[in-house]
Short mmCIF file of C-alpha atoms in Angstrom, two decimals:
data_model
loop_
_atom_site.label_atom_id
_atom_site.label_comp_id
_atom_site.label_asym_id
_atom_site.label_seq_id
_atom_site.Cartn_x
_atom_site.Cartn_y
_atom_site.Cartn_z
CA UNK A 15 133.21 94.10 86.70
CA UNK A 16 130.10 92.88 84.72
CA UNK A 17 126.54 92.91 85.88
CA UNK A 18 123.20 91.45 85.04
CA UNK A 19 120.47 93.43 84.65
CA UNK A 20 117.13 91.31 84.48
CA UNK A 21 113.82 93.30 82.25
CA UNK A 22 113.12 94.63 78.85
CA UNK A 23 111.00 97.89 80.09
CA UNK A 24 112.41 101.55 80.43
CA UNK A 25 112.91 101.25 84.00
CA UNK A 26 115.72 98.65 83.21
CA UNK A 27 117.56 100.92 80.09
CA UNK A 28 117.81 103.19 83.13
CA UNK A 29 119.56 100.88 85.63
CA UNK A 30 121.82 99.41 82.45
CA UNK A 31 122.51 103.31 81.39
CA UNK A 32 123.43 104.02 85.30
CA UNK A 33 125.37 101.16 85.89
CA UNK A 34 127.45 101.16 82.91
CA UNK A 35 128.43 105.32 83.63
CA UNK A 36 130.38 103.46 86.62
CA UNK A 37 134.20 103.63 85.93
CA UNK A 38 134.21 99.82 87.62
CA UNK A 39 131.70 98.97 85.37
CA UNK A 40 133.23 96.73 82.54
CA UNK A 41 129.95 95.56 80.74
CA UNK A 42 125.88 95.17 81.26
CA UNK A 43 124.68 92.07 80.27
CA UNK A 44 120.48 92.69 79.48
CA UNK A 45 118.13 89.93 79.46
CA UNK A 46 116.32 90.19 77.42
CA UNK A 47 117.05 94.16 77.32
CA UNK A 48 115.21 96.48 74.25
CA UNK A 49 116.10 98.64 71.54
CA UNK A 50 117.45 100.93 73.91
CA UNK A 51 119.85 98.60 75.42
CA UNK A 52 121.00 97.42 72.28
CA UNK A 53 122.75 100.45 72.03
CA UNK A 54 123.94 101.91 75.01
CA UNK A 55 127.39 102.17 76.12
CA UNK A 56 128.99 99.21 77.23
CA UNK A 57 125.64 97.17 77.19
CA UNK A 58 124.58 94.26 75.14
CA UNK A 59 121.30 91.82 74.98
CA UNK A 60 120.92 88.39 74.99
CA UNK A 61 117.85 87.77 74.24
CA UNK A 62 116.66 83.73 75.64
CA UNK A 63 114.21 83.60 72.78
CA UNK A 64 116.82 83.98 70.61
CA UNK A 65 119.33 81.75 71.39
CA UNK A 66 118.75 77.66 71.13
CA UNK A 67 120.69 76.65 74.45
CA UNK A 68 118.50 79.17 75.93
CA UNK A 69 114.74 79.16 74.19
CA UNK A 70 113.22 75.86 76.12
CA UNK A 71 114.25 77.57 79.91
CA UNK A 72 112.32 79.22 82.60
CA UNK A 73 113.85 82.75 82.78
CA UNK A 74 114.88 81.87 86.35
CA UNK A 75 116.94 79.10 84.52
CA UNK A 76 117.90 81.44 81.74
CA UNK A 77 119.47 84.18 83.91
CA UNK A 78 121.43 81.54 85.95
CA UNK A 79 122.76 79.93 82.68
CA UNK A 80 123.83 83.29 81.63
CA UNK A 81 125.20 84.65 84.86
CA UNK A 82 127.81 81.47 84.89
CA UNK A 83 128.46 81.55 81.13
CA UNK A 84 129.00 85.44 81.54
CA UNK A 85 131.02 85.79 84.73
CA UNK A 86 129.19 88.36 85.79
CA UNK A 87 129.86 90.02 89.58
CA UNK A 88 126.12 90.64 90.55
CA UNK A 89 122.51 90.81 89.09
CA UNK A 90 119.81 93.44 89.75
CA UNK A 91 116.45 92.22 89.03
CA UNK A 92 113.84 94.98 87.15
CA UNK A 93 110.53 93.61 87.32
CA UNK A 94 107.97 91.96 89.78
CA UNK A 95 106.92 88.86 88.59
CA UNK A 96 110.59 87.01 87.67
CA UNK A 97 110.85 88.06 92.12
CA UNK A 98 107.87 86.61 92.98
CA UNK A 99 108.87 83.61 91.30
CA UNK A 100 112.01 83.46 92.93
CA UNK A 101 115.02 84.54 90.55
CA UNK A 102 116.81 86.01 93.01
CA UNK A 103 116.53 82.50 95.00
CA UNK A 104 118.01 80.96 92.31
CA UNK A 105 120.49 83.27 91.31
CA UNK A 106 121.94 83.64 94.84
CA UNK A 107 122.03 79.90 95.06
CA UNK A 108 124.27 79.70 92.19
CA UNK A 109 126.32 82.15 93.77
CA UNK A 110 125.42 85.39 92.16
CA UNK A 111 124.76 88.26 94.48
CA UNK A 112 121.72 89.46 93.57
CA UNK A 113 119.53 92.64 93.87
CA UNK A 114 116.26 91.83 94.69
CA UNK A 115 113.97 90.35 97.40
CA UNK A 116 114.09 86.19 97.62
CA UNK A 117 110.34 85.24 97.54
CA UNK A 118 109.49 85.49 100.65
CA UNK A 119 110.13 89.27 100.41
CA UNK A 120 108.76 89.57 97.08
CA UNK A 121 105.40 88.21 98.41
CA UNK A 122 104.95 92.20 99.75
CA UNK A 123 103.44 93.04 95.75
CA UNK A 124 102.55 89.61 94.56
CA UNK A 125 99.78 89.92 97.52
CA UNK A 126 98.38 92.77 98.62
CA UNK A 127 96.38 91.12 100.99
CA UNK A 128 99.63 89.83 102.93
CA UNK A 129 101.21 93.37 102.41
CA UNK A 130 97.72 94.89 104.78
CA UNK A 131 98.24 92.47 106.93
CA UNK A 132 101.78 93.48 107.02
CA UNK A 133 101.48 97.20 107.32
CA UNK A 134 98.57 96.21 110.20
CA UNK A 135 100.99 93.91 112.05
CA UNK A 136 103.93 96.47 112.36
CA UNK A 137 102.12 99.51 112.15
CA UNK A 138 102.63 101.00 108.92
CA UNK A 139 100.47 104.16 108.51
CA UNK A 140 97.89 102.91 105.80
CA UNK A 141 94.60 102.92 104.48
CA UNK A 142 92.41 101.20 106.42
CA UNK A 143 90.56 97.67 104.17
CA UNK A 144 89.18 94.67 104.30
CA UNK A 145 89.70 91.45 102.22
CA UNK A 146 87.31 89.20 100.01
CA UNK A 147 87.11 86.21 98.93
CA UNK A 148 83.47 85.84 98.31
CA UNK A 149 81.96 88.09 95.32
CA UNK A 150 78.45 88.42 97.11
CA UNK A 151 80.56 89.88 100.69
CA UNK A 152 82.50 92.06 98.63
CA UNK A 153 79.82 93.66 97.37
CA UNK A 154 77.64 93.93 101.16
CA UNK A 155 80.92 95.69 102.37
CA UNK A 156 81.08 98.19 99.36
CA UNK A 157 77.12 99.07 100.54
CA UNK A 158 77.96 99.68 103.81
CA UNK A 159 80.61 101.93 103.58
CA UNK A 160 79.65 103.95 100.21
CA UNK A 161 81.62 105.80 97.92
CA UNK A 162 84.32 106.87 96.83
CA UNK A 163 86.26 103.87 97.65
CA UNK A 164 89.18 101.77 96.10
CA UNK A 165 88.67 97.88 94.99
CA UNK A 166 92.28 96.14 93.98
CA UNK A 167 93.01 92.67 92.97
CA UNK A 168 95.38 90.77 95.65
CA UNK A 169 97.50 89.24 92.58
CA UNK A 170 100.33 90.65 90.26
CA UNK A 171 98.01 92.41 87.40
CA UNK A 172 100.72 94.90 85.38
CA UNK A 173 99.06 97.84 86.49
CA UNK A 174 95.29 96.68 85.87
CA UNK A 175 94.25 95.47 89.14
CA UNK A 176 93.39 98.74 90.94
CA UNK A 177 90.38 100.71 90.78
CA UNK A 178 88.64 103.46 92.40
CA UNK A 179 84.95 104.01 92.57
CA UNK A 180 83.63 107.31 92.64
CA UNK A 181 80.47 105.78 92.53
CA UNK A 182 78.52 102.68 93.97
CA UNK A 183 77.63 101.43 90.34
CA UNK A 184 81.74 101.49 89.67
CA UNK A 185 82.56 99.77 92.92
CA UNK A 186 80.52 97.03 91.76
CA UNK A 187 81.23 96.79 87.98
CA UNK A 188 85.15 97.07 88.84
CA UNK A 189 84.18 93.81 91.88
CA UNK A 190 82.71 91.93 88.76
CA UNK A 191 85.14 92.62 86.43
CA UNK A 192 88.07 92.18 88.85
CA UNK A 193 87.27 88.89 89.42
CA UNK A 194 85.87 87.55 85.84
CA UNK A 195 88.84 88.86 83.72
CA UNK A 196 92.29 89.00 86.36
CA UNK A 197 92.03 84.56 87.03
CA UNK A 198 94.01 83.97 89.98
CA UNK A 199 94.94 87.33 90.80
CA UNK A 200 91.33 88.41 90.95
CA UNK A 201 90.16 85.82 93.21
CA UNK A 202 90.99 87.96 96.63
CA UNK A 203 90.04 91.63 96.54
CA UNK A 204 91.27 93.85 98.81
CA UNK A 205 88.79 96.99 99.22
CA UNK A 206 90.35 100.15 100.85
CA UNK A 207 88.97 103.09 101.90
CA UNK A 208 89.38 106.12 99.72
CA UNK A 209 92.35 108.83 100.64
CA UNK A 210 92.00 112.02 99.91
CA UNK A 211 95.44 113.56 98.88
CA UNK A 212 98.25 114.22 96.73
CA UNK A 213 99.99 110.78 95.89
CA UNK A 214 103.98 110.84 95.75
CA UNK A 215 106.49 107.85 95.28
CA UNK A 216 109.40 107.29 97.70
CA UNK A 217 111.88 104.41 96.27
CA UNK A 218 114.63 102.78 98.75
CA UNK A 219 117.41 100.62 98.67
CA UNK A 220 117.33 98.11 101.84
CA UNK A 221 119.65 95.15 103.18
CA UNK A 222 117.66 92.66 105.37
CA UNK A 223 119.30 89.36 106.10
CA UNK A 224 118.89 87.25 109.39
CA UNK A 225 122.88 87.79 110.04
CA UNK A 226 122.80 91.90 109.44
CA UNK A 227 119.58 91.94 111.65
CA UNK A 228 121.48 90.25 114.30
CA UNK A 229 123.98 92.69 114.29
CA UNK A 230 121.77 95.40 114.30
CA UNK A 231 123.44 96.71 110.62
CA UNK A 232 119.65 95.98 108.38
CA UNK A 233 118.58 99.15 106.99
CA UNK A 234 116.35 101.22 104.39
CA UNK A 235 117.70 104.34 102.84
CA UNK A 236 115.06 106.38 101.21
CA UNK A 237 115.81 108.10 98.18
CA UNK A 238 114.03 111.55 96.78
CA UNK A 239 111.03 111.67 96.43
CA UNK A 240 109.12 111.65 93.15
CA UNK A 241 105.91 111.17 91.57
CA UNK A 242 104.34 109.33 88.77
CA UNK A 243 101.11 110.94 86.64
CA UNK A 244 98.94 107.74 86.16
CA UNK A 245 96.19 109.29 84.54
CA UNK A 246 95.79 109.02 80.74
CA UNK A 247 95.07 112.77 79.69
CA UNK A 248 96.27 116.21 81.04
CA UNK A 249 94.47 117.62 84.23
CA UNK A 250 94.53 113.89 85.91
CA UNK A 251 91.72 113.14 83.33
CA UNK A 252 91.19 109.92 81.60
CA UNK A 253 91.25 105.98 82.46
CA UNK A 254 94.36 105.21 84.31
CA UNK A 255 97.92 104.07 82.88
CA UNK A 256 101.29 102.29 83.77
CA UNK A 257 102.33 105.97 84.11
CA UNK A 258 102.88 109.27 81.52
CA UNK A 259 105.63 111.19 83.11
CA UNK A 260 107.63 111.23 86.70
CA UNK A 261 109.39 114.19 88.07
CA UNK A 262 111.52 114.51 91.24
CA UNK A 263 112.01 115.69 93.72
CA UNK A 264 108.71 117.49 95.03
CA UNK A 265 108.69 120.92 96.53
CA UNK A 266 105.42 120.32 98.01
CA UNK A 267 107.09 117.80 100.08
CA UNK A 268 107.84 119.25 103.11
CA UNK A 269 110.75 117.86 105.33
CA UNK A 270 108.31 117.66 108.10
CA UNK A 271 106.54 115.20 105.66
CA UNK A 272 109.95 113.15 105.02
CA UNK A 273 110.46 112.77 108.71
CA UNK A 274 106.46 111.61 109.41
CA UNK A 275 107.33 109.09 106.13
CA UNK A 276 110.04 107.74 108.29
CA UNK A 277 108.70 107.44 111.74
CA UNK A 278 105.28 105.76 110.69
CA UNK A 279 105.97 103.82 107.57
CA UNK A 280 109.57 103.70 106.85
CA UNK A 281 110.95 102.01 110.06
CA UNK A 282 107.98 99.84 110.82
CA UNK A 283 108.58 98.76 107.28
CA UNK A 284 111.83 98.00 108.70
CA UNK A 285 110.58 96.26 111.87
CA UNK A 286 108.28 94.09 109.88
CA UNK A 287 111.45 92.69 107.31
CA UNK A 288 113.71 91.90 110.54
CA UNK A 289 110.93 90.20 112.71
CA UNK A 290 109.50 87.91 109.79
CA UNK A 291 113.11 86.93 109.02
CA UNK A 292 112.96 87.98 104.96
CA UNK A 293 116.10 88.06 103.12
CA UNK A 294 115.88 91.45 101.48
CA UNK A 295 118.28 93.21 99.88
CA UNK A 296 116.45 95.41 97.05
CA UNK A 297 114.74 98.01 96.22
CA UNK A 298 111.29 98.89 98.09
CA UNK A 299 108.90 101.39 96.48
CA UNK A 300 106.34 103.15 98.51
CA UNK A 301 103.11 104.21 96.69
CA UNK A 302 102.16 107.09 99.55
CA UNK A 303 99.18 108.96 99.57
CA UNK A 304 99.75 112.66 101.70
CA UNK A 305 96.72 113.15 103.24
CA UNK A 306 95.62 115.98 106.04
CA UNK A 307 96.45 113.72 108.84
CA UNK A 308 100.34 112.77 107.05
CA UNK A 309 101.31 110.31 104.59
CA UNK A 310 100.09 107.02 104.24
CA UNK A 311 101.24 103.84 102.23
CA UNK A 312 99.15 102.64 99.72
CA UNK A 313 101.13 100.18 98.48
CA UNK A 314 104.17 98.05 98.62
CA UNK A 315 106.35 97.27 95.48
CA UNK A 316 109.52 95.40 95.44
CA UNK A 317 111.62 96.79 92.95
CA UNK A 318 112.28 100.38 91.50
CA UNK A 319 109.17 102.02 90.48
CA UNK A 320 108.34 103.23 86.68
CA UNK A 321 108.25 105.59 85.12
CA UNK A 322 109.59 106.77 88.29
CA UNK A 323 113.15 105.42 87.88
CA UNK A 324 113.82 107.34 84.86
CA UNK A 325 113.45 110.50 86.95
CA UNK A 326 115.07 109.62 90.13
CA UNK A 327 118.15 107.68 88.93
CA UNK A 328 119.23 110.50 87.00
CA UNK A 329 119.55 112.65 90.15
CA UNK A 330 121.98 110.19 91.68
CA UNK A 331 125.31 111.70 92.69
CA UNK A 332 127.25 108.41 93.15
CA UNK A 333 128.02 105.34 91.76
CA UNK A 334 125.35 102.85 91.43
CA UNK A 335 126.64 99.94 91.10
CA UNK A 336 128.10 101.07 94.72
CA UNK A 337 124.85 100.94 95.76
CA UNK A 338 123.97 97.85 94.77
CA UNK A 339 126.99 96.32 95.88
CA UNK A 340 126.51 97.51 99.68
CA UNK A 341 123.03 96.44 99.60
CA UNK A 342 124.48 92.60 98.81
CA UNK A 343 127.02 92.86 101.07
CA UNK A 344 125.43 94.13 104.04
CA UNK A 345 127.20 97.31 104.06
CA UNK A 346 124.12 99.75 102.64
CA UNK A 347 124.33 101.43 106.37
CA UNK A 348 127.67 102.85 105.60
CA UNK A 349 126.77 103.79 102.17
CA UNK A 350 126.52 107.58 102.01
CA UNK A 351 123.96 109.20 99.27
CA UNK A 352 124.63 112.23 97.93
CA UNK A 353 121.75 113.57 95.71
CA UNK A 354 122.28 116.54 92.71
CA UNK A 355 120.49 119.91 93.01
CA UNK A 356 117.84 120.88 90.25
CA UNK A 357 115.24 118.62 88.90
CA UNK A 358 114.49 115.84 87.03
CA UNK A 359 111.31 115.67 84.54
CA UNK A 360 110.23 112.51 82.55
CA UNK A 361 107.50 112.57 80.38
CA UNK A 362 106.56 109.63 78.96
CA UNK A 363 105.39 109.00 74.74
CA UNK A 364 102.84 106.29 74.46
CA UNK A 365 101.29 104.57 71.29
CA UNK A 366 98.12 105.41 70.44
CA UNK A 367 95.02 104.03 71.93
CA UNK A 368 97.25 102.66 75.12
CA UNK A 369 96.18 101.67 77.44
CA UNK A 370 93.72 99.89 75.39
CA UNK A 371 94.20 98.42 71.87
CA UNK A 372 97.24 99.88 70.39
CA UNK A 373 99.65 98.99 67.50
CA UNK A 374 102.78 97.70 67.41
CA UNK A 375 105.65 97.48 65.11
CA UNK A 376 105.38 101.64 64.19
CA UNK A 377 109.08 103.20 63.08
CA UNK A 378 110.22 105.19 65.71
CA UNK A 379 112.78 108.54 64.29
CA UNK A 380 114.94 109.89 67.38
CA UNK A 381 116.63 113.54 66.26
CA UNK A 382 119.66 113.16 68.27
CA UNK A 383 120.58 116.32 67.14
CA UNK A 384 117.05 118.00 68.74
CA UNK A 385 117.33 115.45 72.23
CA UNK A 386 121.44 116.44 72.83
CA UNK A 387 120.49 120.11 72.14
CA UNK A 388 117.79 119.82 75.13
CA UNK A 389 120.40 117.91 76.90
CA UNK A 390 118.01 114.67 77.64
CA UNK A 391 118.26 111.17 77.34
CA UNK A 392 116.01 109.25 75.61
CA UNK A 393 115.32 106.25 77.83
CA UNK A 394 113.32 103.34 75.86
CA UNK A 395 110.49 101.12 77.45
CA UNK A 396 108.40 99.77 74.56
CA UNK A 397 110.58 99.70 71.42
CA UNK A 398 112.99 96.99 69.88
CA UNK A 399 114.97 96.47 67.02
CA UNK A 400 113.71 95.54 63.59
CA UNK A 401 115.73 93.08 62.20
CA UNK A 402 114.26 92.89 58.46
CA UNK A 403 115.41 96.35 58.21
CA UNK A 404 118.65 96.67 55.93
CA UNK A 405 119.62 99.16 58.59
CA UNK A 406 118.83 99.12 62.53
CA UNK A 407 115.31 100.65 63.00
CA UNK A 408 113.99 101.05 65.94
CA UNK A 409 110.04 100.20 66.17
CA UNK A 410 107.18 99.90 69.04
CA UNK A 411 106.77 97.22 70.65
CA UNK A 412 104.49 98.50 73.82
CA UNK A 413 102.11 100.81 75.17
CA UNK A 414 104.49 103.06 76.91
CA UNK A 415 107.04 103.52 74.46
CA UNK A 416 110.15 105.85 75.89
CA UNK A 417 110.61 108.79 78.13
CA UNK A 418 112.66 111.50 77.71
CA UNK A 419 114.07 112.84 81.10
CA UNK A 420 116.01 116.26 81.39
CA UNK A 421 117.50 117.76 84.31
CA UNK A 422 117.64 121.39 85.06
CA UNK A 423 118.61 123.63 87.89
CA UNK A 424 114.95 124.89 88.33
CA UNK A 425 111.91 122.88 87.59
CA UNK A 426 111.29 125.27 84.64
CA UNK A 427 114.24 124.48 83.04
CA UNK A 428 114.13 120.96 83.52
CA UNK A 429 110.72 120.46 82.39
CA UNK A 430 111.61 122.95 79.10
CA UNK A 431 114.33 120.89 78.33
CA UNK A 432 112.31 117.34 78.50
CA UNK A 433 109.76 118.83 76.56
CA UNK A 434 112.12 119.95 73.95
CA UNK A 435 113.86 116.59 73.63
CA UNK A 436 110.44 114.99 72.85
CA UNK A 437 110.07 117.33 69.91
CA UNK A 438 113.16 114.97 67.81
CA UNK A 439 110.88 112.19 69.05
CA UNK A 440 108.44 110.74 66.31
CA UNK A 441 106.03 108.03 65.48
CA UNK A 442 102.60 107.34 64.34
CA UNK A 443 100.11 107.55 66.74
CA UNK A 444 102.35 108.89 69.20
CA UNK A 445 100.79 110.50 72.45
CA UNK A 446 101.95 112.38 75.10
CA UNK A 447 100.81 114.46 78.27
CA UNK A 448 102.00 118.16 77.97
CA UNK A 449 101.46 118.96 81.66
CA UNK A 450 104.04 116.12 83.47
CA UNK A 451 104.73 117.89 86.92
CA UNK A 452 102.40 120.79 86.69
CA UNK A 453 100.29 122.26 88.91
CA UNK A 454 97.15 119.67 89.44
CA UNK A 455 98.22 117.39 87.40
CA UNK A 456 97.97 114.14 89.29
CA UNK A 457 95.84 115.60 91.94
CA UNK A 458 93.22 112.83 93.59
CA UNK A 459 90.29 114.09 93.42
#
């Protein structure tokens, strides 16, 4: 079979890598893919820019054109903003099964004030928040209740629309720069109370359509948990980030934790998809904070989280595209998961100055020889291929520019080995945190 896999980022040289290790697996079509997918095993780009029949198209348009041209059996969808724009409306009118939320269930992360009043209407353990549209309210509200306390735009905002105040004087900068510098997005703020706690990722697979709610078959399967280091520098220090580093799973997640997850925020999650009718069959990532009194969601997103990906895929002991067939077909309650033992650790190399002003367009030299002797793969995010080079080059192109993800069977080992593979990896200005799954290092405090 051949599949589509929608993205250019590292999350989506993960789900191209997984898919094509499936022996059904014929080819992975990448739009536009990176320099990563360029060169992975039975994958290959088209890039829309790129080709003339192509370059005047919406992407929604673009990924329908090549789903028909290409034959391909399904499509899974990496990023947030072609769902909340309705791809996966268009692709599964044209017939292409499609992993992803339609719009409607995509709304979850293109709003975050609808998500609160989501996780309020079904009772989804969260933090408890109010929502703004007037500046001079916003700002009353923050005065009242003091800080520390958390002030997010309600639009998409790739990563830059979340901020928390340990102060009064940063509640109301990050209210006045919210909302001069983030247009649309930053015209509703949401403002949350502060958690204390240890934040942890839990990604899902679900199938939600009116017919498998009827028969009582809609479902979310959790996978491991993991967790993401969003903090710049080692020790959780520094301005926030798309994310340095994931590891999974977490052994200071207790199953009693898991089990709380699924009582108070899983399956109300579930409740909420079946009684507003949404048409999801996905991925659903849970941004959980575990706090004294159990975990609570901080956030909805609506595909597979990342860095977060490149550390949980990995563990997968199945086939994939499996998965993603059962969630299109309604079958994802049957679908058993079976889950390796060990760990997974992902750091994550960055250009320098991210996530401010960075350059682009830096050679990037990969010692396959040092990465295959840690026995890690190198999954790209921010790099693509320089084609003025007499030979292929790979260059930056991002902020976040690969990770390098190892398993082992103890965290030691895994986190030795990941740390090893990122000494073949070089490029000017490159950056990385040496502490990815350490002891306090993505503590909230």
């Amino acid at each position: 079979m051949k599949v589509l896999v929608i993205g250019s980022g590292g999350r989506e040289h993960t789900i191209a890598w997984r898919l094509a290790q499936s022996n059904r697996v014929s080819e992975v079509i990448c739009v536009p893919g990176n320099g990563g997918t360029a060169h992975e095993s039975k994958c290959k780009n088209i890039n829309p820019k790129d080709n003339p029949a192509l370059q005047n198209l919406s992407l929604n348009e673009a990924a329908v054109n090549v789903a028909l041209s290409e034959k391909v059996d399904f499509a899974v969808i990496g990023p947030e903003d072609p769902l909340a724009e309705g791809i996966a409306d268009s692709l599964w009118n044209a017939g292409i099964p499609t992993v992803g939320p339609k719009a409607k269930g995509a709304a979850l992360e293109a709003s975050k004030d609808l998500s609160k009043i989501f996780m309020k209407k079904y009772g989804v353990a969260c933090a408890d928040s109010e929502t703004f549209t007037d500046k001079s309210s916003a700002l009353e509200y923050i005065r009242q209740k003091g800080a520390p306390i958390v002030i997010k735009a309600d639009g998409l905002a790739a990563g830059k629309g979340v901020v928390v105040a340990k102060t009064l004087e940063e509640a109301e900068n990050a209210v006045e720069e919210l909302t001069a510098n983030l247009g649309e997005a930053g015209k509703k703020l949401v403002i949350e109370e502060y958690l204390q706690g240890v934040e942890i990722s839990v990604l899902a697979a679900v199938s939600v359509t009116e017919e498998s709610a009827a028969k009582g078959t809609a479902c979310i399967k959790a996978f491991l948990p993991a967790r993401d280091h969003k903090r710049l520098l080692d020790g959780a220090q520094g301005p926030n980030t798309g994310g340095m580093g994931a590891v999974c799973p977490l052994s200071d997640v207790t199953p009693e934790t898991m089990a709380a997850f699924e009582k108070n925020i899983l399956q109300p999650t579930l409740k909420g998809l079946v009684a507003e009718k949404m048409d999801y069959r996905g991925f659903i990532f849970f941004g959980l904070m575990i706090t004294k009194d159990g975990p609570k969601a901080l956030e909805y997103n609506v595909r597979l989280g990342d860095p977060e990906t490149q550390a949980v895929l990995p563990m997968m002991d199945f086939d994939f595209s499996e998965l993603c067939e059962a969630i299109t077909n309604g079958t994802l309650n049957k679908f058993e998961m079976k889950w390796k033992s060990g760990f997974q650790v992902a750091p994550v190399a960055v250009s320098g100055g991210y996530p401010l002003k960075y350059a682009k367009g830096k050679v990037i030299t990969l010692s396959n020889s040092v990465i295959d002797a840690a026995g890690a793969k190198v999954f790209i995010a921010g790099a693509i291929e320089d084609r003025r080079a007499k030979t292929p080059t790979l260059i930056t192109s991002g902020g976040r520019v690969l990770a390098c993800s190892a398993h082992g069977d103890s965290f030691d080992e895994a986190w030795k080995k990941a740390y090893e593979a990122l000494g073949g990896v070089n490029f000017e200005g490159m950056f990385f945190r040496k502490d990815i799954g350490l002891p306090g290092a993505a503590e909230s405090n």
